[in-house]
Amino acid sequence: MRIGIIGAGNIGGNLTRRLTALGHDVSVANSRGPHTLTDLAEETGATPVHAGDAARGAEVVVVTIPLKAVPDLPSGLFDEAAEGVAVIDTNNYYPRQRDGRIAAIEDEGLTESRWIERQLGHPVVKAFNGTYAQDILDRHRPAGAPDRLAVPVAGDDEAAKRKVRALIEELGFDTVDAGGIDDSWRQQPDTPVYGLRAGTEEVTKALAEASPTRTPDFRG
């Protein structure tokens, strides 16, 4: 597939490495410009691009930048994407540590991913937000392996969610359907599943045990 990755930090960089290794055609962008991605491009064979070009022709786009930077992405980002493009949101809201207070999340009670959908003007599928970046490189396993990890996946667009789940399974992880975007609070920071390294049964249990109340450390 043609895949665009916006953000070349720990998650974005390691997804670039794995997805190119699996034979996908990957374009990668960051906030500083393609010239800063030369090393990653040489290592992986990915194509460095400007953020506004990352989705061009893409069947999947990964948005993996600080949440507070999402509104600064170019408008019309998905205008030239493939029909039915699936957009993966890996982001988390850290009001005290990084992002500042976002009223729509704090006062309206929007999930982080619902807020991101509003900024992007496109449905998203929430995945990898609680995954350790190094696990993308080191902890992938074949289907059926007893120590294969599971990733929760939330989204309203069922076709996009199926596409994302299939890609995650190709990457070497099981998936658990975590519901729609309004249910994605179950995998936000400081929930039982966030950062959990476990299989499908434990991930499913952790999602069920989540509380919608934000703890003080994650309130702005």
Steps between C-alpha positions, in 0.01 A plus 500: 500500500588863473531631854565854620651564842481849647746513787842338512549469874521172686168352383511651151861405443453140610180458298696628202767237562257211537258595223777547244650167607163342423511643149263795531560825312548749784519880487608666824481863613585704806471863606854591397494401135615210279866600516506393867382149416790398278640245746163331554439494126839343431446243774151396393441600139206719604440823308542820703230757421339814636206437734256634243611230254509202736144389427521529121382168356514335842266222606605543864631813671651496849481825698755471779595851610446683830127549546535877535660514152210330320310828428813632323495227233422626147135532404372260236750243622302204363370659179736292284498184712366173361126449525407357838833598660531379859657751740673359808519728803774400745476813711446566870394810691758605758363833629753553777807353337469633142172601339344756731131512580262421211149618589312263269661203671473637854162673486307324224629157597626413152730203475847593379440331166161667448674836548767397248230402249361851527842650431569274203149503356530125447410186702787336683582159641672514838786252534857476634442787744593277794765294322869524590680613187780247538246217513407577139852390407565233763174342615325406175415131481336264249128431532431244770821560694431473875676829576341702217385839628160653426423860404162663572342668197209746512315668213158574353581416137480121495671465161790718612523311828518167316779636280694625802453177695625297204809721475572469872467123478741503206740695722493209743241593763150384580223759521201556727199701383469778759176642359434835339685829544268602783615182677869573444535651849551139605852509351599857588794566738476364854241235413573131574577419135733796444853360474377146570714230342256210477297278271141535386335362813680735739458799268128433471474478881697823546274689259195383694652618830570856384339802668395809301617730780831670422751484781646833617830440318315491170264794550585851386 
